[in-house]
Short mmCIF file of C-alpha atoms in Angstrom, two decimals:
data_model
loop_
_atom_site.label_atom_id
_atom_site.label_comp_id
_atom_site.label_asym_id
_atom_site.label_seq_id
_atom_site.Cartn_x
_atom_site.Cartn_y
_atom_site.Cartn_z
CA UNK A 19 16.90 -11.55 7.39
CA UNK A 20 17.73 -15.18 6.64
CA UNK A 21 13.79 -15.97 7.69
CA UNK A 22 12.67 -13.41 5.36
CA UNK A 23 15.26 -14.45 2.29
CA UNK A 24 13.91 -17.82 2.68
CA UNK A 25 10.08 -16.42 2.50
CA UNK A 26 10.52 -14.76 -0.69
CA UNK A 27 11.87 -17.90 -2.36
CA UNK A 28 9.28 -19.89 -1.45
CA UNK A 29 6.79 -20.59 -4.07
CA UNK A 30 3.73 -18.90 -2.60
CA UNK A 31 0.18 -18.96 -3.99
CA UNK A 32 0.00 -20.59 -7.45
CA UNK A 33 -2.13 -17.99 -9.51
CA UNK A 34 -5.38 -19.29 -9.44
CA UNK A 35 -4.38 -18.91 -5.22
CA UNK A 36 -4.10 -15.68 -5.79
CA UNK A 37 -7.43 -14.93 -6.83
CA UNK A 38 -8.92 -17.15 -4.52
CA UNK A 39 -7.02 -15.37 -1.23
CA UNK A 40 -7.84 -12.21 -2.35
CA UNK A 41 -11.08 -13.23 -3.03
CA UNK A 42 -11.18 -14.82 0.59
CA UNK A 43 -9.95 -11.59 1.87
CA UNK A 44 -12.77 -9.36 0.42
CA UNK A 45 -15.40 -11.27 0.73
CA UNK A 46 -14.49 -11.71 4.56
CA UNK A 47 -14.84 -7.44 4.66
CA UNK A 48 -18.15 -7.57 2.92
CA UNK A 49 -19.72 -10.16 5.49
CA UNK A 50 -18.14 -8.34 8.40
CA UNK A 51 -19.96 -5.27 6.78
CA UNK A 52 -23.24 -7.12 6.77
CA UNK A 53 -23.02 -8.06 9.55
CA UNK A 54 -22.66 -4.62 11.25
CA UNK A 55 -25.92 -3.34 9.35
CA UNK A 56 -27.88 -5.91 10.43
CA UNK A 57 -26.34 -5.32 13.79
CA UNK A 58 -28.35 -1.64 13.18
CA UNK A 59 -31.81 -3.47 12.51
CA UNK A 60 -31.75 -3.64 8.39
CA UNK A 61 -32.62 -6.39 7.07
CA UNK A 62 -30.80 -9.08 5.08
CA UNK A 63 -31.78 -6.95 1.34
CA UNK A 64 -30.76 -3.92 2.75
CA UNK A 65 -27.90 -5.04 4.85
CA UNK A 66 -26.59 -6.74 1.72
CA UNK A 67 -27.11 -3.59 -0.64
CA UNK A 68 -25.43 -0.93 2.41
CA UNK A 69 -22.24 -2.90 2.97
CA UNK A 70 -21.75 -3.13 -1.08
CA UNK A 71 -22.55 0.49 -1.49
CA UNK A 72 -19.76 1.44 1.28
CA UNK A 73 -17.50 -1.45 0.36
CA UNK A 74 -17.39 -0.06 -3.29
CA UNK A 75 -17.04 -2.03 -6.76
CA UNK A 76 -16.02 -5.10 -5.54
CA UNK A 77 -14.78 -6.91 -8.85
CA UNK A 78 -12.18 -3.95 -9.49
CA UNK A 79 -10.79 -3.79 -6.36
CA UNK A 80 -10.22 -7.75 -6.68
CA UNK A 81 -9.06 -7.64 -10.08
CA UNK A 82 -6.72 -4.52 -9.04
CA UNK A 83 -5.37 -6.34 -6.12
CA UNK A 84 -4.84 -9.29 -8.07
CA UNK A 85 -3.23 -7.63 -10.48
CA UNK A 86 -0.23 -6.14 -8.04
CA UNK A 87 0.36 -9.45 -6.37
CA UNK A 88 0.82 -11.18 -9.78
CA UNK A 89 3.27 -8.08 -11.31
CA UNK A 90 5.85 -8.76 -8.91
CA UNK A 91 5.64 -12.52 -8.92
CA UNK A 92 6.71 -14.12 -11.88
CA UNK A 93 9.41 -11.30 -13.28
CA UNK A 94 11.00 -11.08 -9.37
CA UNK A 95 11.12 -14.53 -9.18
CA UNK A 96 12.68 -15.26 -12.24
CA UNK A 97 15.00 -12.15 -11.67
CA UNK A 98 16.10 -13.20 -8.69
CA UNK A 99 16.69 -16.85 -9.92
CA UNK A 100 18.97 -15.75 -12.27
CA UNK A 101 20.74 -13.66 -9.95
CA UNK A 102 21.36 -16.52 -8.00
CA UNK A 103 22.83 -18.59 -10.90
CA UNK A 104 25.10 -15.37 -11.29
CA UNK A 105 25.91 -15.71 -8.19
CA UNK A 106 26.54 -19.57 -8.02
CA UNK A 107 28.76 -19.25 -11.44
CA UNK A 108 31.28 -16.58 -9.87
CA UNK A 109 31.91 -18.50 -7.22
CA UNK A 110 32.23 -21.79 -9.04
CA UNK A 111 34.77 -19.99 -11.74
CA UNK A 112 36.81 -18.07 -8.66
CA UNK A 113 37.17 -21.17 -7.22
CA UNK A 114 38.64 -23.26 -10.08
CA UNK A 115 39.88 -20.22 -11.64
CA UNK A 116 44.25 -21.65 -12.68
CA UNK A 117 44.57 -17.89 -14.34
CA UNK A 118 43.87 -14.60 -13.10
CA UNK A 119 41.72 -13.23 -15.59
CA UNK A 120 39.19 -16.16 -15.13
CA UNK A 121 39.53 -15.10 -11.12
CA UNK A 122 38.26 -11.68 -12.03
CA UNK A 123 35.73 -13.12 -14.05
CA UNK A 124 34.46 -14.82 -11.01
CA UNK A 125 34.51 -11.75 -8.78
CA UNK A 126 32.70 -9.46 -11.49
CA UNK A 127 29.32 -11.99 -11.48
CA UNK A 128 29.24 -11.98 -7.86
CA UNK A 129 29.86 -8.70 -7.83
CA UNK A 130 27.09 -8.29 -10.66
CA UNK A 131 24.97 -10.66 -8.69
CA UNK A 132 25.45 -8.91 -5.01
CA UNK A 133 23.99 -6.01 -7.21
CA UNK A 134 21.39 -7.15 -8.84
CA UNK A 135 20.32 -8.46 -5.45
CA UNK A 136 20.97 -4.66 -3.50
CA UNK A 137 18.55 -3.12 -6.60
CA UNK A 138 15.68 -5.29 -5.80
CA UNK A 139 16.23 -4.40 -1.93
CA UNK A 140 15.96 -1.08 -3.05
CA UNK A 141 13.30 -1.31 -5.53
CA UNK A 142 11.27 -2.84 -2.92
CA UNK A 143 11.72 0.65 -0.59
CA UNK A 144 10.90 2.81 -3.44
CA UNK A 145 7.65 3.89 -4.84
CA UNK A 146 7.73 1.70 -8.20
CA UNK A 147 6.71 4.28 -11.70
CA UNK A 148 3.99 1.98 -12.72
CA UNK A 149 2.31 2.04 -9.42
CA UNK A 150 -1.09 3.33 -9.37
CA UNK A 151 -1.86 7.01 -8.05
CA UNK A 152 -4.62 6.15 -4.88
CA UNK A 153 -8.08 7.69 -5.28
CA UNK A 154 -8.41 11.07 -4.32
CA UNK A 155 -10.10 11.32 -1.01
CA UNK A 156 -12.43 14.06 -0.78
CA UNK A 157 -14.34 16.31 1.76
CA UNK A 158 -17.99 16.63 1.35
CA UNK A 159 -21.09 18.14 2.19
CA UNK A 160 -23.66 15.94 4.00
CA UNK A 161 -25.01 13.26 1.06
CA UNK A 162 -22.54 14.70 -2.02
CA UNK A 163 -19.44 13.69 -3.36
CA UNK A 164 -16.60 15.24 -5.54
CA UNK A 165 -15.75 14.61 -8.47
CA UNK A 166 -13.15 17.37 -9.29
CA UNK A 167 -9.44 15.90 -10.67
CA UNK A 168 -7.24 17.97 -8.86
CA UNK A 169 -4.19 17.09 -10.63
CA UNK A 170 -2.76 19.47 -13.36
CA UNK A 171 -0.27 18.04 -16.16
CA UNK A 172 2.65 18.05 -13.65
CA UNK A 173 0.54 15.47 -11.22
CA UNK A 174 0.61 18.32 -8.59
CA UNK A 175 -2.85 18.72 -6.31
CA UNK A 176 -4.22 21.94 -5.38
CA UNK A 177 -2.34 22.80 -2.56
CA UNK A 178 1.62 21.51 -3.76
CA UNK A 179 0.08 24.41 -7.02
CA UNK A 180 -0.76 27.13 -4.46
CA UNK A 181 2.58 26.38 -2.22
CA UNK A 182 4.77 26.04 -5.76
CA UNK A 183 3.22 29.15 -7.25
CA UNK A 184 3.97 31.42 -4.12
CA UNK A 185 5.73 34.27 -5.18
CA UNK A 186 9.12 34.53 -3.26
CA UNK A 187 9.50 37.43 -1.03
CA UNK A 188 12.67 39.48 -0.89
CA UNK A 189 13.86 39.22 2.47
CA UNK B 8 -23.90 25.95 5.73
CA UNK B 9 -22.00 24.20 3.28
CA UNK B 10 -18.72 22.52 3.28
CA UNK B 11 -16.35 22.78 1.41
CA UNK B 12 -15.19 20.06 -0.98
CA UNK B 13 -11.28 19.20 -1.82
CA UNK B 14 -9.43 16.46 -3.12
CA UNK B 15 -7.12 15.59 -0.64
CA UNK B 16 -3.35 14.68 -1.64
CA UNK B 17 -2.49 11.23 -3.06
CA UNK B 18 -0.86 9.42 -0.88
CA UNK B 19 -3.53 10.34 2.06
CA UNK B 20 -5.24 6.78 2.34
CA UNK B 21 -1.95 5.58 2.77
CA UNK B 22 -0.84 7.66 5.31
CA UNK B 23 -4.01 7.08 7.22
CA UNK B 24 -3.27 2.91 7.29
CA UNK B 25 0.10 3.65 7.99
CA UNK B 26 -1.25 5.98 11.26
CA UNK B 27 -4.06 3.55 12.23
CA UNK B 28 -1.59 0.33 11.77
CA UNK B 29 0.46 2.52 13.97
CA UNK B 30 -1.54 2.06 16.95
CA UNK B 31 -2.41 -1.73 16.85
CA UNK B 32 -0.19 -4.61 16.30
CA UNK B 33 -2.35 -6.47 13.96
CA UNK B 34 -5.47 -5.59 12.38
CA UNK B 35 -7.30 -6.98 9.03
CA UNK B 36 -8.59 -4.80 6.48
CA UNK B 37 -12.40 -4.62 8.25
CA UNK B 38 -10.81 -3.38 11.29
CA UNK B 39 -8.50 -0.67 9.39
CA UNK B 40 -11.48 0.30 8.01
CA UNK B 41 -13.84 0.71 10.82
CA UNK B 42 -10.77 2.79 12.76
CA UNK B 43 -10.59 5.08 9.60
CA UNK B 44 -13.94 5.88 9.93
CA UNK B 45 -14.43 6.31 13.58
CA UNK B 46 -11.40 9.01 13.54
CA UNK B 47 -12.49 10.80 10.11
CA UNK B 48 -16.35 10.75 11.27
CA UNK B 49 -17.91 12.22 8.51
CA UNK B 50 -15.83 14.13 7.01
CA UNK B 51 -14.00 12.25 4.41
CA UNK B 52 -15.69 9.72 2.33
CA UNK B 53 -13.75 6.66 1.62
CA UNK B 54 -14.72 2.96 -0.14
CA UNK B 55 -13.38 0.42 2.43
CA UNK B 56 -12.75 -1.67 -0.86
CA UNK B 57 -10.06 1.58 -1.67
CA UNK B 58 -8.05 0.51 1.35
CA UNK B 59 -7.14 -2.96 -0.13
CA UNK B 60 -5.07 -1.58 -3.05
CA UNK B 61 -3.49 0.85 -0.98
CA UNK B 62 -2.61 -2.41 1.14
CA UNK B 63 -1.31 -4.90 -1.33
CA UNK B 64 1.16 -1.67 -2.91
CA UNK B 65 2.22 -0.96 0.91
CA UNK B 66 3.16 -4.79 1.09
CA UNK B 67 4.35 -5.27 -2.13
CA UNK B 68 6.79 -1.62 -0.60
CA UNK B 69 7.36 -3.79 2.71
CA UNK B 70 5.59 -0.83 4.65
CA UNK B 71 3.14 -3.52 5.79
CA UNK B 72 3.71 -7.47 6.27
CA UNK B 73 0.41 -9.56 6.02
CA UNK B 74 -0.19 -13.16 7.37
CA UNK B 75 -3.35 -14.99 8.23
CA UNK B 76 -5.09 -15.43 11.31
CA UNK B 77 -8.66 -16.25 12.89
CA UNK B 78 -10.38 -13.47 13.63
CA UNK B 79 -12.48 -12.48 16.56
CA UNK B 80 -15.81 -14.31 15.42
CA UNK B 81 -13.95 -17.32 14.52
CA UNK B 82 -13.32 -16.35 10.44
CA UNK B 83 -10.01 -16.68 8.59
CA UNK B 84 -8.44 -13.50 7.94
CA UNK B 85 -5.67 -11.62 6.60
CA UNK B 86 -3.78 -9.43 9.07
CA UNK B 87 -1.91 -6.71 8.61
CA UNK B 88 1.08 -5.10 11.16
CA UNK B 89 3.75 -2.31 10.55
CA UNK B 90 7.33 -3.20 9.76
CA UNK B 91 10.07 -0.65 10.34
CA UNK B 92 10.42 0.88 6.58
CA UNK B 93 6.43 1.19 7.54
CA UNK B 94 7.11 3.45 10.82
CA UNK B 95 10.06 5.19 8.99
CA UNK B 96 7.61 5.91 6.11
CA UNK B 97 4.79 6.80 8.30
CA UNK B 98 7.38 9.39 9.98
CA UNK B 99 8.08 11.24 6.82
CA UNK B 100 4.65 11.41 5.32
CA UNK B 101 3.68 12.75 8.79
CA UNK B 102 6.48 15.67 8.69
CA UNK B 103 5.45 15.82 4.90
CA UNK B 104 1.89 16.99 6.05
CA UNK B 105 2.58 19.03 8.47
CA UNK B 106 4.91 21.26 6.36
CA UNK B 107 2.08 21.45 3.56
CA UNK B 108 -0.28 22.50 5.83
CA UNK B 109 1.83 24.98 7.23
CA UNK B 110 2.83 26.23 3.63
CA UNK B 111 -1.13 25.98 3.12
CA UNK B 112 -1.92 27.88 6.49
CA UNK B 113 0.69 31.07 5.73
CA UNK B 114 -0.65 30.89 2.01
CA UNK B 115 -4.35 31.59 2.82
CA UNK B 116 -3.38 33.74 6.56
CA UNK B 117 -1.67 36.00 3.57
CA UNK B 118 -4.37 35.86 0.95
#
């Protein structure tokens, strides 16, 4: 836990890292991908064109998975600096705290801080609102592809419709 | 004879790292891939650029802790392993599926 506190705090990848690692980390899939069709006897054209066709549009997935790692930087970070602070001020008041209320003062920002800290923990476990919904997956017929939404106005797919619409037996 | 096309559930690709990640202690994002495909085969089509999204949210969920590495040909690469909220998530979303298809399998035995 202590390894991991330390971790977060660490500055990481400036943004323009960012970009580059992620960058790094696709392009590293696409020449792996390559590499396997040429393994099959296509040649370099070819190879090329089959690995981006399977590997998909390349600058939105970068600019998508840019996007997440940057979201959670900066506001975190600056979240959890001021936590600290919180954190640091409570103690220094309960320490040199002559009258009682000032004491209680104290305890509340750690208390506030401890908090703040336990929310992020949980955050982190949780599904966040503004995360995006994953591509449907779909099952197709040899060469074809769907393109049905499944999703009606309550987000729910075809089958949570069918097993939420059942009609309940009496038993 | 055709097959039948779906949209599978959200939440699928995820479940399928999760399973795959299950069964190796460190893979990148090529080899995720290539294991997804070998055990779907044909039948579901998925980008391999789909799975990185689904990656960076799992991490950013601590499901999935990432550090680099060499890979086998000598490349620098981004692994990715399980962490315990992972195996505890990959649980759930397991029992999760297997009551829907239940639900799914009375709902069409019945139809």
């Amino acid at each position: 836990m202590l390894k991991r506190f330390i971790q977060s705090w660490q500055s990481g990848p400036a943004s323009g890292d960012i970009e580059q690692q992620v960058e790094e980390e696709l392009r590293f899939h696409c020449e792996m991908l390559e590499a396997e069709y040429k393994e099959r006897g296509l040649s370099e054209e070819a190879a090329k064109a089959a690995a981006s066709g399977r590997f998909g549009n390349m600058g939105r997935v970068q600019s998508e998975c840019v996007e997440i790692k940057r979201r959670n930087r900066s506001a975190v970070k600056l979240l959890k600096l001021f936590l600290l602070l919180t954190f640091a001020a409570g103690v220094w008041v309960r320490a040199s705290a002559t009258v009682i209320q000032f004491a209680q003062l104290g305890d509340l920002l750690m208390a506030t801080a401890v908090l703040g800290q336990l929310l992020l923990y949980v955050r982190g476990l949780r599904a966040t609102a503004s995360v995006k919904r994953d591509p449907p997956l779909s099952l197709f017929g040899r060469g074809e592809a769907s393109s049905v939404e499944a999703y009606d106005e309550l987000g729910r797919t075809p089958v949570e419709r069918l097993v939420a619409d059942k009609p309940h037996r009496d038993s | 004879m055709t097959q039948a096309k779906t949209n599978l559930m959200q939440g699928t690709l995820e479940l399928l790292i999760l399973k795959t990640l299950s069964r190796e202690r460190l893979m990148h994002g090529y080899g995720i891939a290539q294991r997804i495909h070998q055990s779907v085969d044909d039948l579901i089509k998925i980008e391999d650029g789909s799975l990185y999204p689904a990656l960076y949210r799992m991490e950013e969920r601590r499901w999935v802790e990432a550090e680099w590495g060499v890979s086998e040909n000598g490349r620098r690469a981004k692994y990715y392993k399980l962490t315990r909220a992972g195996r505890r998530q990959l649980a759930a979303e397991c029992a999760n599926w297997e009551r829907i298809s239940q639900a799914m399998a009375r709902v069409l035995q019945t139809a």
